[in-house]
PDB file of C-alpha atoms in Angstrom:
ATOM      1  CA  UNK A   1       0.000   0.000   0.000  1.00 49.00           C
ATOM      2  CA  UNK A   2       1.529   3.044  -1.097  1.00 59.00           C
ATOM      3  CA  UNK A   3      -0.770   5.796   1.010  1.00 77.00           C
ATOM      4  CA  UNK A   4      -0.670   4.568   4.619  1.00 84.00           C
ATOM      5  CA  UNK A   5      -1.898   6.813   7.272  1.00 90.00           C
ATOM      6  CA  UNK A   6       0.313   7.101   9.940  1.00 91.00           C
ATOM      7  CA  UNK A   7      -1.559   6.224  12.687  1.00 91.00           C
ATOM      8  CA  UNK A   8      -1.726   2.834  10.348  1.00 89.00           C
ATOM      9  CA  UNK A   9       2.433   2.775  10.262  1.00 88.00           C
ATOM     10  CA  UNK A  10       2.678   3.495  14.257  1.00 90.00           C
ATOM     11  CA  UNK A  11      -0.860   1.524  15.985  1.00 88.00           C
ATOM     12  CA  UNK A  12       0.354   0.248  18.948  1.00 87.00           C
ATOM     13  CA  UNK A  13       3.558   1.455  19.445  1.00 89.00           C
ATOM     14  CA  UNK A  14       5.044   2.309  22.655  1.00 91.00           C
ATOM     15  CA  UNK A  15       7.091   5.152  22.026  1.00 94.00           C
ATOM     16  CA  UNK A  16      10.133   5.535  24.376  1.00 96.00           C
ATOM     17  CA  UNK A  17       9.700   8.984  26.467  1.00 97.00           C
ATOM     18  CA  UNK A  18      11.742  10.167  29.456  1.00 97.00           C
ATOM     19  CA  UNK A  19      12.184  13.583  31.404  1.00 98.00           C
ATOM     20  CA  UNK A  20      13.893  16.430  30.385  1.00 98.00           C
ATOM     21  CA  UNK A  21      15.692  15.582  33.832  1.00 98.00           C
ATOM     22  CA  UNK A  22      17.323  12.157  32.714  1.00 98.00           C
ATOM     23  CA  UNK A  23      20.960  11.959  31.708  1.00 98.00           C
ATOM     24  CA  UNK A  24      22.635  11.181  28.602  1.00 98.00           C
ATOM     25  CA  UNK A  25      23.877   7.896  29.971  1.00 98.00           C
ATOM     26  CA  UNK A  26      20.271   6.388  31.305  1.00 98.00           C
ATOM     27  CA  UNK A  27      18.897   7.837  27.462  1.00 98.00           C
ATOM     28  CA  UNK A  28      21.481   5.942  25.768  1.00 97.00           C
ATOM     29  CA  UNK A  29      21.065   2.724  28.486  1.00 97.00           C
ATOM     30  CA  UNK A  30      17.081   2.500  26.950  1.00 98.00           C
ATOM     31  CA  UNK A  31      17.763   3.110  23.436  1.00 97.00           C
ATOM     32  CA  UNK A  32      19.942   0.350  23.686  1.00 96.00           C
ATOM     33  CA  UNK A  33      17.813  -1.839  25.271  1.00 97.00           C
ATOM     34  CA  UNK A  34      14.935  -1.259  22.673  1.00 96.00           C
ATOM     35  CA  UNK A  35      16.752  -0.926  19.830  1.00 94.00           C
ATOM     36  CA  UNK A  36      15.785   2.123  18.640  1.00 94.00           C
ATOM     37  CA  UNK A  37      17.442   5.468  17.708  1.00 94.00           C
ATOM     38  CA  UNK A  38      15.539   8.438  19.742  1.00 96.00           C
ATOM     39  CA  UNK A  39      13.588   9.542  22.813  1.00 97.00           C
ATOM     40  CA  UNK A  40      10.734  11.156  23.191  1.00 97.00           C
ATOM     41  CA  UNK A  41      11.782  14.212  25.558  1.00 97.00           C
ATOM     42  CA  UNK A  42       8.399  14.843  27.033  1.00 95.00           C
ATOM     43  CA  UNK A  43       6.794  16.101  30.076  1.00 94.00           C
ATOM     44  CA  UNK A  44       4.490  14.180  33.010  1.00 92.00           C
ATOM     45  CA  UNK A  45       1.443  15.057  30.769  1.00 90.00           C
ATOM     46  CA  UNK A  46       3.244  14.032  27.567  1.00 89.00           C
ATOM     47  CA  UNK A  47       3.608  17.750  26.049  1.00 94.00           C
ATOM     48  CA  UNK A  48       6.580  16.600  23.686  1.00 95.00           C
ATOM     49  CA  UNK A  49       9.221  19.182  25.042  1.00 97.00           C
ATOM     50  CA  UNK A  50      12.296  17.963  22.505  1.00 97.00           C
ATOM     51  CA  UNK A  51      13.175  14.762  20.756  1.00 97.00           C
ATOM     52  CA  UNK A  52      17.230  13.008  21.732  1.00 98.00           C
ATOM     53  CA  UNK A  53      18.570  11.157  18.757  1.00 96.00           C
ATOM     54  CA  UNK A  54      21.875   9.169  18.699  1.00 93.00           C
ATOM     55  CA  UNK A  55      23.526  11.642  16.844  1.00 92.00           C
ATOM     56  CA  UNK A  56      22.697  14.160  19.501  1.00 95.00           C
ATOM     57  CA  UNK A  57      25.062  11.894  21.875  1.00 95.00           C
ATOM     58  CA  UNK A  58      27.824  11.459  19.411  1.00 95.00           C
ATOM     59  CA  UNK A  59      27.835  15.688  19.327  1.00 94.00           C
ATOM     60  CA  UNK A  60      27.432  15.786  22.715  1.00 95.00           C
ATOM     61  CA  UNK A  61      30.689  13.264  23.153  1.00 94.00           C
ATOM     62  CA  UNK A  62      32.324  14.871  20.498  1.00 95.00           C
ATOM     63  CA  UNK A  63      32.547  18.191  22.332  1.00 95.00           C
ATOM     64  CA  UNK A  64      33.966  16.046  25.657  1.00 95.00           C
ATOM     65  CA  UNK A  65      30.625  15.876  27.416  1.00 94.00           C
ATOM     66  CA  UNK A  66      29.857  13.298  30.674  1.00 96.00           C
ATOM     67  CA  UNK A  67      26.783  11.468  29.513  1.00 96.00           C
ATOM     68  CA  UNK A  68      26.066  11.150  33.076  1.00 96.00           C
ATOM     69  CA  UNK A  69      26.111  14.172  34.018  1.00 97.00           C
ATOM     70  CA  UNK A  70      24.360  15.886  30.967  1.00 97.00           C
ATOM     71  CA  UNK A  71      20.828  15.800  30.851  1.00 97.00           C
ATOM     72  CA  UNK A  72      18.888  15.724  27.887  1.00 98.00           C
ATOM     73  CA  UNK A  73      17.205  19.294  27.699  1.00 97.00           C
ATOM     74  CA  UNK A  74      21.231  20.637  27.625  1.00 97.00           C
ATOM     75  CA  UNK A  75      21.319  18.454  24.339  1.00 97.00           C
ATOM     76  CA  UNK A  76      18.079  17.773  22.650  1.00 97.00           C
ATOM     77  CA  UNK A  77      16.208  19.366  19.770  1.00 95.00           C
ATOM     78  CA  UNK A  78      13.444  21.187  21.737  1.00 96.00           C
ATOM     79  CA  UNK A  79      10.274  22.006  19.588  1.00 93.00           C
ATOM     80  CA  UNK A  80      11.203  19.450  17.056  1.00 96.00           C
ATOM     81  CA  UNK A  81       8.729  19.314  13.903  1.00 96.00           C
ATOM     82  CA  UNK A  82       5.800  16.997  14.376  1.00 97.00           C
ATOM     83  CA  UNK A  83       3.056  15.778  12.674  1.00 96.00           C
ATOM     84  CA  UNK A  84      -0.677  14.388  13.444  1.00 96.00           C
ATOM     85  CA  UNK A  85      -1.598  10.244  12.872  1.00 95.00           C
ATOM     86  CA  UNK A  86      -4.072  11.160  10.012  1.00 95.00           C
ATOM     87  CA  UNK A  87      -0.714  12.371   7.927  1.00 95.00           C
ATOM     88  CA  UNK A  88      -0.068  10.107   4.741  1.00 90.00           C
ATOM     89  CA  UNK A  89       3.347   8.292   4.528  1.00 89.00           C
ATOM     90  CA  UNK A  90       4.426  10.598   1.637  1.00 88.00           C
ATOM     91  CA  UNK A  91       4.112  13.498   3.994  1.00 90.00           C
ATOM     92  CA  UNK A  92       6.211  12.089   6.954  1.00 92.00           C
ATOM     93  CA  UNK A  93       8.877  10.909   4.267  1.00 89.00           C
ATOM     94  CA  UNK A  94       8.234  14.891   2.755  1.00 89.00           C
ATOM     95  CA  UNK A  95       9.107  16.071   6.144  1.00 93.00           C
ATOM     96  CA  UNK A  96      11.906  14.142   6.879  1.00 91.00           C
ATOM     97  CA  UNK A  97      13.462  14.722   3.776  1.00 88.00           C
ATOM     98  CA  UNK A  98      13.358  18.601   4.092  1.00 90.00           C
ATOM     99  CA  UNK A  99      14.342  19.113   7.441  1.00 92.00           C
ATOM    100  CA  UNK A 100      17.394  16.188   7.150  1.00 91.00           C
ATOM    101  CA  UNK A 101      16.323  14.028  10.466  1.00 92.00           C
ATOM    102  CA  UNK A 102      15.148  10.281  10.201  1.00 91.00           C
ATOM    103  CA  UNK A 103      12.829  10.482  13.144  1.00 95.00           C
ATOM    104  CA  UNK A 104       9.491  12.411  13.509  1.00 96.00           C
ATOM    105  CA  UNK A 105       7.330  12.544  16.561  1.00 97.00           C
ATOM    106  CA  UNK A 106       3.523  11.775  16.324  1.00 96.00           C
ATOM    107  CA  UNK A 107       1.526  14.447  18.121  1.00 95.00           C
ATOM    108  CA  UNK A 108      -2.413  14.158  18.607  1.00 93.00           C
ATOM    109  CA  UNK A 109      -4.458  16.874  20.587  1.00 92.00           C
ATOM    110  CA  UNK A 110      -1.184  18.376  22.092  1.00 90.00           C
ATOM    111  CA  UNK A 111      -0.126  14.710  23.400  1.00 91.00           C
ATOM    112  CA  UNK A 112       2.976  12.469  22.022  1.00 92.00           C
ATOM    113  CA  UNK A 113       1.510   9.418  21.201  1.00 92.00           C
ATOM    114  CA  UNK A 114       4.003   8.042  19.080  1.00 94.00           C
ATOM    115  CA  UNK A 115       7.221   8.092  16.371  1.00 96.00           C
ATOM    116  CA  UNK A 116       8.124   7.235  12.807  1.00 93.00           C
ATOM    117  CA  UNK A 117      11.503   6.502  11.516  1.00 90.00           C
ATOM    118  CA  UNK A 118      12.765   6.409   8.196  1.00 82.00           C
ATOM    119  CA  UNK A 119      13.064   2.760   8.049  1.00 80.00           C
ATOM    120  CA  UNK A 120       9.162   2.096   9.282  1.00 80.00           C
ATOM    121  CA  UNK A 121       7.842   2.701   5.298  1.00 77.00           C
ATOM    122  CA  UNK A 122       7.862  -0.039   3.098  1.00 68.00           C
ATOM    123  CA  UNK A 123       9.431  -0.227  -0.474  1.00 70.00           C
ATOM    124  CA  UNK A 124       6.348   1.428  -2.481  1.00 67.00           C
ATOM    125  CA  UNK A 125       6.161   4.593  -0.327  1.00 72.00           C
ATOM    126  CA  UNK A 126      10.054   5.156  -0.366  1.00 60.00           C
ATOM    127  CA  UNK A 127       9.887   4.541  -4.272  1.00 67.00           C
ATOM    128  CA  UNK A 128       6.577   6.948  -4.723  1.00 69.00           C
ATOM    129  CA  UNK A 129       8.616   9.633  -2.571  1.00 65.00           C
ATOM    130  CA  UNK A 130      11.462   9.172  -4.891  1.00 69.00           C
ATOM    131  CA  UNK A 131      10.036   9.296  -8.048  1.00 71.00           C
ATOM    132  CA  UNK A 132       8.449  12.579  -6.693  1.00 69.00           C
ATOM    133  CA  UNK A 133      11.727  14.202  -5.545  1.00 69.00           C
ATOM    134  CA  UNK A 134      13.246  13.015  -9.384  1.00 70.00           C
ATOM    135  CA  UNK A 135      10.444  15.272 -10.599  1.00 64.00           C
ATOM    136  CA  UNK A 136      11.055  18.028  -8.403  1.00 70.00           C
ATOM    137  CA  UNK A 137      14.680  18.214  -9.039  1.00 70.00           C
ATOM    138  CA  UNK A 138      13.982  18.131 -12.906  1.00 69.00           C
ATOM    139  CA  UNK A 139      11.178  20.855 -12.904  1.00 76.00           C
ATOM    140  CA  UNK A 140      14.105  23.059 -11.009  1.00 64.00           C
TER     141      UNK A 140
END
């Protein structure tokens, strides 16, 4: 199916959120142990405050940082771009591609509620998107 919604791509996902107040170190600890490449930075009430990606950590390393003492509102993208589960695939994939980041958070009525990663579309939607970015970069 190339036109998923979103909420279709993300139903019953747990999305991995922590405080603002949590370090580096205990961020990096839970990606690990889901395997997957970002947290949710989000309040008690799940207002989505910032998003923590691995390659937030590798800057944050990079510039000598102690991932247990840094916590993740000193190194995440605050007010990342979101968007809502009745989104198309194509427009997630639009997103992503403009902004350069792999993950997008799923906001509904104000509240995270989930997140979509690059690799969560199948083959049809990535081809669709890049047939339409072939155009694009012709008409130009």
């Amino acid at each position: 199916m190339t036109n998923r919604y979103i909420s279709d791509i993300v139903q019953n996902q747990d999305p991995l959120m922590m405080p603002p107040d949590a370090s580096v170190a205990q961020a990096c600890e839970r990606m690990c142990e889901r395997h997957v490449g970002a947290v949710l930075v989000a309040d008690r009430a799940h207002h989505l405050l910032g998003i923590f990606t691995g390659r937030d950590a590798v800057r944050m390393l990079g510039k000598g940082g102690d991932a247990s003492r840094t916590r993740l509102d000193a190194v995440m993208t605050a007010g990342p771009v979101t968007i809502g589960p009745d989104a198309h695939a194509i427009d997630a994939l639009r997103l992503m591609s403009d902004g350069g980041f792999r993950h997008l958070p799923i906001v509904d009525q104000g509240e995270v509620t989930a997140i979509v990663a690059r690799s969560d579309f199948e083959g049809l939607e990535l081809d669709r998107f890049e047939e339409e970015k072939a155009l694009w970069e012709r008409i130009a």
